[in-house]
PDB file of C-alpha atoms in Angstrom:
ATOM      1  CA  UNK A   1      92.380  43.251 105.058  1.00 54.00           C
ATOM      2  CA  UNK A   2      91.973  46.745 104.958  1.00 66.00           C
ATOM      3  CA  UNK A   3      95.100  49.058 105.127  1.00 81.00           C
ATOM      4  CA  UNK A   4      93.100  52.623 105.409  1.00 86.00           C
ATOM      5  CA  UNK A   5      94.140  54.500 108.421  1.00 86.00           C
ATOM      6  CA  UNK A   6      92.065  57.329 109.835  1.00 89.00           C
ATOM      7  CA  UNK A   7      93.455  59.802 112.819  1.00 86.00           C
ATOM      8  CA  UNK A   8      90.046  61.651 113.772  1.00 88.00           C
ATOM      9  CA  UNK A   9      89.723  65.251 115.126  1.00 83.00           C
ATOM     10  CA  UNK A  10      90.014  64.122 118.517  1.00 79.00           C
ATOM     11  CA  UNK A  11      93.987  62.005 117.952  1.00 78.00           C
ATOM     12  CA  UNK A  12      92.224  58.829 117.760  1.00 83.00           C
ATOM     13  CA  UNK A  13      93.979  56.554 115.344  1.00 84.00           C
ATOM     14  CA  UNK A  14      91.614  54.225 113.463  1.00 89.00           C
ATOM     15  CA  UNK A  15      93.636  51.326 111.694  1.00 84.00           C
ATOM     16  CA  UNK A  16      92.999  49.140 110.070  1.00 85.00           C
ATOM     17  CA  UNK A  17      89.227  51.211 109.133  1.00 88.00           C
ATOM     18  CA  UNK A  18      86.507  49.139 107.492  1.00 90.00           C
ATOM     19  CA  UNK A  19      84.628  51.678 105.796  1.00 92.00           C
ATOM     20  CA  UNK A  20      81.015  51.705 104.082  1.00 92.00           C
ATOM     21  CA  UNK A  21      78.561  54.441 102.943  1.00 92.00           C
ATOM     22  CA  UNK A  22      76.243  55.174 105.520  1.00 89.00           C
ATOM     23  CA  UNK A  23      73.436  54.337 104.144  1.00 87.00           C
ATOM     24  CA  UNK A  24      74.786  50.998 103.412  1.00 85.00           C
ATOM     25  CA  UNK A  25      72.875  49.176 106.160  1.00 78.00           C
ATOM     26  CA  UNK A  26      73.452  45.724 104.632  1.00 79.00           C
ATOM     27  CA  UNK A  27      77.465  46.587 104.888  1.00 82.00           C
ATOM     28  CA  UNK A  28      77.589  45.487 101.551  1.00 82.00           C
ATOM     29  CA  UNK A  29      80.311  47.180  99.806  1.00 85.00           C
ATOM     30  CA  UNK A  30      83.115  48.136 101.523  1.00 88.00           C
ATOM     31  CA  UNK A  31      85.167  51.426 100.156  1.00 90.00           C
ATOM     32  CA  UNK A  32      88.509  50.358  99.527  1.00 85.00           C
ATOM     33  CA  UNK A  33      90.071  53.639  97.902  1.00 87.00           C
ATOM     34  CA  UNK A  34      90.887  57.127  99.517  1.00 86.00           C
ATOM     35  CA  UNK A  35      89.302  58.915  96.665  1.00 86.00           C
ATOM     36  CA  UNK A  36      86.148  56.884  97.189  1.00 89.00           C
ATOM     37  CA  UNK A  37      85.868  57.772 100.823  1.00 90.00           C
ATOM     38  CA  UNK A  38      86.529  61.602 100.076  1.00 88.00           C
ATOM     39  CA  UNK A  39      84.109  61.667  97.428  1.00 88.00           C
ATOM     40  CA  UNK A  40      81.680  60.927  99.777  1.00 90.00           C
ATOM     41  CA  UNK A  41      82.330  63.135 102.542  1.00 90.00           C
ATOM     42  CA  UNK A  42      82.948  66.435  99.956  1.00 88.00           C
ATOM     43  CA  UNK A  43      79.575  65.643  98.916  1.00 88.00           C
ATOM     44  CA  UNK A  44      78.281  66.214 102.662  1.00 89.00           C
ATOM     45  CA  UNK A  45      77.820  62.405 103.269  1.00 90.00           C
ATOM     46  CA  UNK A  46      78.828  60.641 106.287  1.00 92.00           C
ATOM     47  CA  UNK A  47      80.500  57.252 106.509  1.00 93.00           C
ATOM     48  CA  UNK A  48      80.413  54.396 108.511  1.00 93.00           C
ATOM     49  CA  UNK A  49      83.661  52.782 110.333  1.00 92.00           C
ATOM     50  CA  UNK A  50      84.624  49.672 112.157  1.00 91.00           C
ATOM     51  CA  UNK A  51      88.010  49.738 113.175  1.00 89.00           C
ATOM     52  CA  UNK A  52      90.761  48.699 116.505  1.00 86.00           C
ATOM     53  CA  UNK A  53      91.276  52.261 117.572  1.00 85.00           C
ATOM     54  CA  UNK A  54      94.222  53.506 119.418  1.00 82.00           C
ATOM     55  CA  UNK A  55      95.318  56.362 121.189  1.00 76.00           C
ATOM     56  CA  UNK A  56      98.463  58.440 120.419  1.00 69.00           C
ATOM     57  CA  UNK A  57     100.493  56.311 122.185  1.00 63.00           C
ATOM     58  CA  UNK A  58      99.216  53.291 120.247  1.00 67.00           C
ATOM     59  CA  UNK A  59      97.187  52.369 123.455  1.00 70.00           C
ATOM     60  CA  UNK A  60      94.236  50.077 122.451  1.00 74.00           C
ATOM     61  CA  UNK A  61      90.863  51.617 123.148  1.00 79.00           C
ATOM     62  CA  UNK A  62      87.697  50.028 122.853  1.00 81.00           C
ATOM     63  CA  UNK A  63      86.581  48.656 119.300  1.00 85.00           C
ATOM     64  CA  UNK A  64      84.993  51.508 117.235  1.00 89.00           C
ATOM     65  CA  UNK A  65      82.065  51.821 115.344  1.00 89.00           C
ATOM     66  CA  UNK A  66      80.248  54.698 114.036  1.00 90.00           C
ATOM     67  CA  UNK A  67      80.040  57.195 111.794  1.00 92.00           C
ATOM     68  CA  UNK A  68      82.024  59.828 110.555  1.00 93.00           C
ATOM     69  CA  UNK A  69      81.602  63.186 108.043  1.00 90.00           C
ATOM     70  CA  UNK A  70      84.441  65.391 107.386  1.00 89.00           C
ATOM     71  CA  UNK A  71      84.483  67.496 109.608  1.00 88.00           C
ATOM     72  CA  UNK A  72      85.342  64.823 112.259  1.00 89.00           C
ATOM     73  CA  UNK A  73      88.440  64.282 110.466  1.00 89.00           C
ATOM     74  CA  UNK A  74      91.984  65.189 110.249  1.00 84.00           C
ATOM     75  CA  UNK A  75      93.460  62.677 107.554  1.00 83.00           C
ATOM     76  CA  UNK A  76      93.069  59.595 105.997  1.00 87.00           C
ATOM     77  CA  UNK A  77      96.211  57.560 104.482  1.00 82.00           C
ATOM     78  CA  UNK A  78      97.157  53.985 103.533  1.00 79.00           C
ATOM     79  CA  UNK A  79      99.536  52.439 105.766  1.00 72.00           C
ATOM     80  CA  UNK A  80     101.500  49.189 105.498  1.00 62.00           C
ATOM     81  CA  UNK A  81     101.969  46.577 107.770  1.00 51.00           C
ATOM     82  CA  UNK A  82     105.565  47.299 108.185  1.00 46.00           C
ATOM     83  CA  UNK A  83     104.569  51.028 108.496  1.00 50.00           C
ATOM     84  CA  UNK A  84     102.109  50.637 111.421  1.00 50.00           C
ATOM     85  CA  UNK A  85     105.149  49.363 113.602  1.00 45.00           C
ATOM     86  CA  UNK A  86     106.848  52.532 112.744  1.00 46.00           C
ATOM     87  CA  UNK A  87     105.272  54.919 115.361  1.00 50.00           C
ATOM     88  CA  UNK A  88     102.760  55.955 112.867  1.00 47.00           C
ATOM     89  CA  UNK A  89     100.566  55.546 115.832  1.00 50.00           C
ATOM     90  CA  UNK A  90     101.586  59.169 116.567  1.00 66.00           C
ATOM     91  CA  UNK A  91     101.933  60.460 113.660  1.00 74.00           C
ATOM     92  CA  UNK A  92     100.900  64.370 113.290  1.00 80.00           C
ATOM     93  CA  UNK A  93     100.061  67.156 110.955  1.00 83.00           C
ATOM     94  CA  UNK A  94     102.479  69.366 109.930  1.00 87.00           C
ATOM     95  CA  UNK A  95     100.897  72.502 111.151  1.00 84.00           C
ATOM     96  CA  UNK A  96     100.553  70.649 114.644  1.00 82.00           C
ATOM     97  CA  UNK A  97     104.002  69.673 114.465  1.00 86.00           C
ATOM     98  CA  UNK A  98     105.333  73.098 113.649  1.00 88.00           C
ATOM     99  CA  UNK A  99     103.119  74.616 117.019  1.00 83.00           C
ATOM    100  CA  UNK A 100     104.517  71.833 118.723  1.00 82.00           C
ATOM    101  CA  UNK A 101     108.045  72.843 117.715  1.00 86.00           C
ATOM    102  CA  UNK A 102     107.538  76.252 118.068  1.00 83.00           C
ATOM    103  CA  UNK A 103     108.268  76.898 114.073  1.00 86.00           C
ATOM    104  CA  UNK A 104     106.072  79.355 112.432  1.00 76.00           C
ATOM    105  CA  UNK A 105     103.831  76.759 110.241  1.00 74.00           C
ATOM    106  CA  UNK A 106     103.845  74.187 108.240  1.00 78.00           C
ATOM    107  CA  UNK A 107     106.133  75.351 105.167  1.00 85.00           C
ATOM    108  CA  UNK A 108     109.580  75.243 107.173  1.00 88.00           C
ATOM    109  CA  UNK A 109     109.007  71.433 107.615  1.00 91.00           C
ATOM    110  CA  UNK A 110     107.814  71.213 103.945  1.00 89.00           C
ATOM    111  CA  UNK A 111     111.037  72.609 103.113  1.00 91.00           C
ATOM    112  CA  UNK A 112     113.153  70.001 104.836  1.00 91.00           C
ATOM    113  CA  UNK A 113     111.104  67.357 103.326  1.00 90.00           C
ATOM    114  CA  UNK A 114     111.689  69.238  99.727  1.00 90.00           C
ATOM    115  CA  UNK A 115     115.234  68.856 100.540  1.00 90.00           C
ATOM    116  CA  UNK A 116     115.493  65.682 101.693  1.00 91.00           C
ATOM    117  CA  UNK A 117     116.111  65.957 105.563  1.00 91.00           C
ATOM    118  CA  UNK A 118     113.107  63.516 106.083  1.00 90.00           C
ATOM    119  CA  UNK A 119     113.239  59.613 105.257  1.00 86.00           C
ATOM    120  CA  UNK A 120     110.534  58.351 102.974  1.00 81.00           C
ATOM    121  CA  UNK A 121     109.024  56.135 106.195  1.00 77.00           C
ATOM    122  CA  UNK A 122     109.366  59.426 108.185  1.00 83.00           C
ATOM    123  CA  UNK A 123     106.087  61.272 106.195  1.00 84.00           C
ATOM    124  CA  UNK A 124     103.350  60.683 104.119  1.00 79.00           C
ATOM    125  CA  UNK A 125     101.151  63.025 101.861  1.00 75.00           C
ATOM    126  CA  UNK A 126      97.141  62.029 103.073  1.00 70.00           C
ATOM    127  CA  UNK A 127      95.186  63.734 100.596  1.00 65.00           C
ATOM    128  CA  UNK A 128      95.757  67.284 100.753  1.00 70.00           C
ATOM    129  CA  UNK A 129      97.677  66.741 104.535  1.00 77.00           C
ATOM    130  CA  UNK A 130     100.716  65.910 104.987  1.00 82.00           C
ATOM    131  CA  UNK A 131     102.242  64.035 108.407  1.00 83.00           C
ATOM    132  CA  UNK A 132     105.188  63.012 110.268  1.00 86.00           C
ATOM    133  CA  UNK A 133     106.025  61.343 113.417  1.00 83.00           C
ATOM    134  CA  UNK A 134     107.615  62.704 116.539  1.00 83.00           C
ATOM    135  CA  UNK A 135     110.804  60.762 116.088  1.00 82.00           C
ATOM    136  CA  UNK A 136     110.983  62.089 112.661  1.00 87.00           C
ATOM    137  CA  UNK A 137     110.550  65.404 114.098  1.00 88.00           C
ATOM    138  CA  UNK A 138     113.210  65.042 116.682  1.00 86.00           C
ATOM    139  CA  UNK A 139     115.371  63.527 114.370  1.00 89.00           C
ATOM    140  CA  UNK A 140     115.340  66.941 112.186  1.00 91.00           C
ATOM    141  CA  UNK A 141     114.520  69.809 114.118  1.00 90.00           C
ATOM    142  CA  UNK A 142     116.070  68.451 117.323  1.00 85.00           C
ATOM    143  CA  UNK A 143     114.218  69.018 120.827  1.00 78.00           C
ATOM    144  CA  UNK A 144     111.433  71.018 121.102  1.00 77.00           C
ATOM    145  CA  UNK A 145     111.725  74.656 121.354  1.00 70.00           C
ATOM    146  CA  UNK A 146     111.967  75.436 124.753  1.00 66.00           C
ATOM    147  CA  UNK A 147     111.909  72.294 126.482  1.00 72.00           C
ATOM    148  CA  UNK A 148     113.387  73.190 129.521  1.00 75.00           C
ATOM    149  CA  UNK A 149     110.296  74.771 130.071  1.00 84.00           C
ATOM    150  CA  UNK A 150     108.192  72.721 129.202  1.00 88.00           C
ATOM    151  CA  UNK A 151     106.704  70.006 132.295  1.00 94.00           C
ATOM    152  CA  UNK A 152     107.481  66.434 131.369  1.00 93.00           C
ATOM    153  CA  UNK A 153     105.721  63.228 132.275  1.00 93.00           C
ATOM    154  CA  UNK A 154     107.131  60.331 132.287  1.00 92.00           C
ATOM    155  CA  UNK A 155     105.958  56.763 130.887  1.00 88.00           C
ATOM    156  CA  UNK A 156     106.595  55.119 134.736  1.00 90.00           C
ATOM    157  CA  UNK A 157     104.156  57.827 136.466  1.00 91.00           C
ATOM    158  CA  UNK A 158     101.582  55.641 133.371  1.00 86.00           C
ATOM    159  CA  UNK A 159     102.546  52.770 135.069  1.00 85.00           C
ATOM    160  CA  UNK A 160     101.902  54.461 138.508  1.00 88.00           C
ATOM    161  CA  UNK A 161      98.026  55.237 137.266  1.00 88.00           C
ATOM    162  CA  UNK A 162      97.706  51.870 135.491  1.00 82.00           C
ATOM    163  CA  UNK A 163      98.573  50.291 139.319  1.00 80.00           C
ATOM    164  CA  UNK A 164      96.169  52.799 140.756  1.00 77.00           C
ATOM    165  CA  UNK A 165      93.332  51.364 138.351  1.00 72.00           C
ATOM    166  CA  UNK A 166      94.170  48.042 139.269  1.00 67.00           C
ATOM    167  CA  UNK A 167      93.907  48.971 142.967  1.00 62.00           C
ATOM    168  CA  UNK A 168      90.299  50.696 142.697  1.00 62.00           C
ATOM    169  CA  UNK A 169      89.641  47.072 141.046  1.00 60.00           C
ATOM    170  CA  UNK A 170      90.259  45.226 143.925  1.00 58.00           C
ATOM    171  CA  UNK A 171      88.225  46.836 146.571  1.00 60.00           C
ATOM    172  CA  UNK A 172      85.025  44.173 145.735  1.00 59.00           C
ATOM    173  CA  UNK A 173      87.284  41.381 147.009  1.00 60.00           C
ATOM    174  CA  UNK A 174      88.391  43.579 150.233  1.00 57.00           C
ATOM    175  CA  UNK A 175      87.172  43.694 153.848  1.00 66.00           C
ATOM    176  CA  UNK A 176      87.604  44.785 156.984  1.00 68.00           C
ATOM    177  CA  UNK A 177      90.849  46.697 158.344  1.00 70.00           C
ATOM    178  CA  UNK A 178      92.474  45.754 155.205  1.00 67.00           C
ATOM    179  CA  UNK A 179      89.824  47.434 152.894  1.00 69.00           C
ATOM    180  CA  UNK A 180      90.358  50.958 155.188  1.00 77.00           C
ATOM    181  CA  UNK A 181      93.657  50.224 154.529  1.00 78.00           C
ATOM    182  CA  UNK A 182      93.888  49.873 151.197  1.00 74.00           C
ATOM    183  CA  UNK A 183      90.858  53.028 150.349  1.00 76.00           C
ATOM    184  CA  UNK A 184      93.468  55.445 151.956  1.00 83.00           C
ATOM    185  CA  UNK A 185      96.031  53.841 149.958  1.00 82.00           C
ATOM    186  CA  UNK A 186      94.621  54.786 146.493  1.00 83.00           C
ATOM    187  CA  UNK A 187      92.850  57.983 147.926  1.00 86.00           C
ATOM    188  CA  UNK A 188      96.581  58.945 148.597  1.00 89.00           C
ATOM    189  CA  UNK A 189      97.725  57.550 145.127  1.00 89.00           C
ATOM    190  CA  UNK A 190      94.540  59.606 143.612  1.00 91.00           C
ATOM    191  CA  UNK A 191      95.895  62.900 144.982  1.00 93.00           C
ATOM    192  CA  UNK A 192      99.544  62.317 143.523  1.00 94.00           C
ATOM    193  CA  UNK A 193      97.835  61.848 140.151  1.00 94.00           C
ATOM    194  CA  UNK A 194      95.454  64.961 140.534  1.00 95.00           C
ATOM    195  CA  UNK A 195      98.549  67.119 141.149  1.00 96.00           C
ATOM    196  CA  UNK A 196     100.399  65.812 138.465  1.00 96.00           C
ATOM    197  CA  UNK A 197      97.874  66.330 135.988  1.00 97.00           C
ATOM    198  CA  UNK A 198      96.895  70.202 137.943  1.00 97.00           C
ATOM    199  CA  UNK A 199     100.848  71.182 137.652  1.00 96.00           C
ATOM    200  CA  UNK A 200     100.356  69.957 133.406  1.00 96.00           C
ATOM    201  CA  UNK A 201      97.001  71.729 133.352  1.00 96.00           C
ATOM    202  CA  UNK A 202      99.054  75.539 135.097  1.00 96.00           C
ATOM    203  CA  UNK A 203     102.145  74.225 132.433  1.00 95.00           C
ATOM    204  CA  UNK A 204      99.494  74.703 129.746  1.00 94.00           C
ATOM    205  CA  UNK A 205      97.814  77.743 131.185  1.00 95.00           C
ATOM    206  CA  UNK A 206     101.255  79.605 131.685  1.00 93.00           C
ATOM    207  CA  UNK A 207     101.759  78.856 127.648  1.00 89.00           C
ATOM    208  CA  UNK A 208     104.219  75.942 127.961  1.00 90.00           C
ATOM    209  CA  UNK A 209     104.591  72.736 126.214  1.00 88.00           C
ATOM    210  CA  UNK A 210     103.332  68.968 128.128  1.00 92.00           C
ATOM    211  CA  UNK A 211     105.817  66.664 127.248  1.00 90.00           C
ATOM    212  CA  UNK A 212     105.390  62.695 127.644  1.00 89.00           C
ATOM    213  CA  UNK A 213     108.542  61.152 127.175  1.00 87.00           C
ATOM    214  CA  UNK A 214     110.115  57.828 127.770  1.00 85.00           C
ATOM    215  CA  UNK A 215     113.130  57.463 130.582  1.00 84.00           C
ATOM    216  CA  UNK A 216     114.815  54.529 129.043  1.00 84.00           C
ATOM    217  CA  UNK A 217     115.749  56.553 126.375  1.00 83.00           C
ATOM    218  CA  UNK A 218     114.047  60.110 126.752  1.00 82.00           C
ATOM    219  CA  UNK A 219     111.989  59.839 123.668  1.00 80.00           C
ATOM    220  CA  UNK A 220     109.096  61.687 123.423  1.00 81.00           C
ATOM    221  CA  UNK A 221     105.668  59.745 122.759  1.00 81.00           C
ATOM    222  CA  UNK A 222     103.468  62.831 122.601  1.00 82.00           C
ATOM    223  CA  UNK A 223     103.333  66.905 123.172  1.00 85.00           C
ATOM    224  CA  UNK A 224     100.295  68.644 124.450  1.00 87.00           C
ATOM    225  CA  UNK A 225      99.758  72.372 123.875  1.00 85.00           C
ATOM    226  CA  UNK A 226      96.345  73.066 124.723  1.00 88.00           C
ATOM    227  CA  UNK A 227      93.873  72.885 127.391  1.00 91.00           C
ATOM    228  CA  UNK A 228      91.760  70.626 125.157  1.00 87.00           C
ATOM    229  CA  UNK A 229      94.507  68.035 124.938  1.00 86.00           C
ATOM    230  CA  UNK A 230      94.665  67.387 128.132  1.00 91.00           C
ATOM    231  CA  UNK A 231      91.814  66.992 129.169  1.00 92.00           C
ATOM    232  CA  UNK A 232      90.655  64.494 126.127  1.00 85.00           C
ATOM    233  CA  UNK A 233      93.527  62.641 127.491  1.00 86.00           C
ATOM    234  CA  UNK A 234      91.804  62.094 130.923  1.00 91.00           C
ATOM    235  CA  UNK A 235      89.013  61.245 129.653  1.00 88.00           C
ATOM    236  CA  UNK A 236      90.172  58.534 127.594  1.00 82.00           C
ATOM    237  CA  UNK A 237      91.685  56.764 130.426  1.00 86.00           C
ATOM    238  CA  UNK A 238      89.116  54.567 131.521  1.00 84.00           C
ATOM    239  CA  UNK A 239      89.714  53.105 127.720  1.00 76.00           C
ATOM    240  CA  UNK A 240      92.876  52.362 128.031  1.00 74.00           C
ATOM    241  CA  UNK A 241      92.108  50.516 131.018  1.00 77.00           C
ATOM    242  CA  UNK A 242      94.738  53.185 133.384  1.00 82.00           C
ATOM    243  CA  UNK A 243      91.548  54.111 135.819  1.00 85.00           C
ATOM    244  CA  UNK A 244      88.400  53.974 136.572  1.00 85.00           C
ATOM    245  CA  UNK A 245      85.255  55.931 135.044  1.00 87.00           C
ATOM    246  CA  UNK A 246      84.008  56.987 138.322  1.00 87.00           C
ATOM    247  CA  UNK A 247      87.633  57.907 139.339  1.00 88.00           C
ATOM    248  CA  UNK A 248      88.132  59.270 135.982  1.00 92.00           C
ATOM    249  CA  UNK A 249      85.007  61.328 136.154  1.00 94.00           C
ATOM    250  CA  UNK A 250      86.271  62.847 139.803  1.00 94.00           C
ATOM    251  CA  UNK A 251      89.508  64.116 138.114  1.00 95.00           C
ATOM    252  CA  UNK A 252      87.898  65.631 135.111  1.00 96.00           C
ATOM    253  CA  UNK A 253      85.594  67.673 137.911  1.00 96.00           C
ATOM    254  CA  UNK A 254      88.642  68.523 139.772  1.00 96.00           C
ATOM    255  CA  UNK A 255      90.446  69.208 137.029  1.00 96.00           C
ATOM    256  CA  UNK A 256      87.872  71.630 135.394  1.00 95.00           C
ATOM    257  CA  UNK A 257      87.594  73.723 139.339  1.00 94.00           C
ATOM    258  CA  UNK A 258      91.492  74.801 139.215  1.00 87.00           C
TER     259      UNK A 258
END
């Protein structure tokens, strides 16, 4: 089994990748090194890859398969077994963790990790990239710079959008009074969502930090900084099964007119 890992421009974690040569149309020979992979993608060639892919949550997303060059990629590493129950699902660049934290790049983390403040299972070196995880991040450099700031989103208002998808999947087996009933239920559940997701969207815009965290314990699970973020996040919802496309297709048009 393969243990290549492969987070892809747009924070899509690949694991674990099967990975041929592109013009290996038999899928013959499978590349089982790093260096074999980045051979082939310096030299301008793209490669193929079937894979479970998750988001940065470690939300499973539909199977993928397609190809890849380099420039559709922000690192490749081997992972363990062990390792890909360590939140290695969102792991992270340096330089996006040090915009995240509001350091001023990279090299102050790769200082703490030259002295030790990081655990080996806390970062790896993927080629010429190095990552870490937001508990590792946490761990060392405490909360994010100017968190009380920042707007947070908690993992039950997930739940809330995963109960609204569940709703819109209903309505075929609906009729009557109770259908009405039940269309101005999630219209009203659609609007709560839309203004969560417009007050992250004016966070963003007014330069501050979207924070997902978890209330048990008030870890966070991901940060989003840009506009960009956001709204890849919407449109990945329909994968992760949260909402519908046509619903998720009104909110990226609303979304997009604020």
């Amino acid at each position: 089994m393969s243990n290549i890992s492969i987070i892809t421009m747009e924070n899509r974690r690949l694991y674990p990748a099967q990975v041929y040569n592109s013009e290996d149309k038999e899928l013959i020979n499978t590349i089982v090194s790093i260096d074999g992979i980045y051979d082939l993608l310096y030299r301008g060639q793209k490669i193929l890859v079937i894979s479970n892919q998750y988001d940065q949550q470690g939300n499973n997303l539909e199977i993928f398969y397609g190809q890849l060059e380099k420039e559709d990629i922000k690192c490749i590493f081997n992972i363990s077994e062990e390792e890909s129950n360590r939140e290695l699902n969102s792991v992270m660049t340096l330089s996006e963790a040090a915009r995240k934290w509001g350091l001023s790049d990279g090299s102050t983390i790769r200082k703490a990790i030259e002295r030790g403040k990081f655990e080996k299972y806390e970062i790896k070196q993927a080629g010429d990239v190095w990552i870490t995880t937001y508990s590792a991040m946490e761990r060392v450099f405490g909360d994010i710079k100017n968190e009380e700031d920042a707007f947070i989103i908690y993992d039950d208002f997930l739940y809330y959008i995963f109960r609204h998808y569940n709703s819109d999947a209903s309505f075929d087996y609906l009729k009557g009074e109770y259908l009405e009933k039940k269309i101005k239920e999630n219209e009203e559940a659609y609007q709560y969502i839309k203004e969560v997701f417009t007050k992250a969207l004016s966070a963003i815009r007014d330069n501050r930090n979207v924070i997902f965290k978890k209330k048990r314990n008030n870890k966070v699970m991901m940060v989003m900084c840009t506009e960009k973020e956001l709204f890849h996040y919407v449109e990945y919802l329909p994968f992760r099964r949260m909402m519908s496309s046509k619903r998720c297709q009104q909110l990226l048009e609303d979304l997009r007119d604020v």
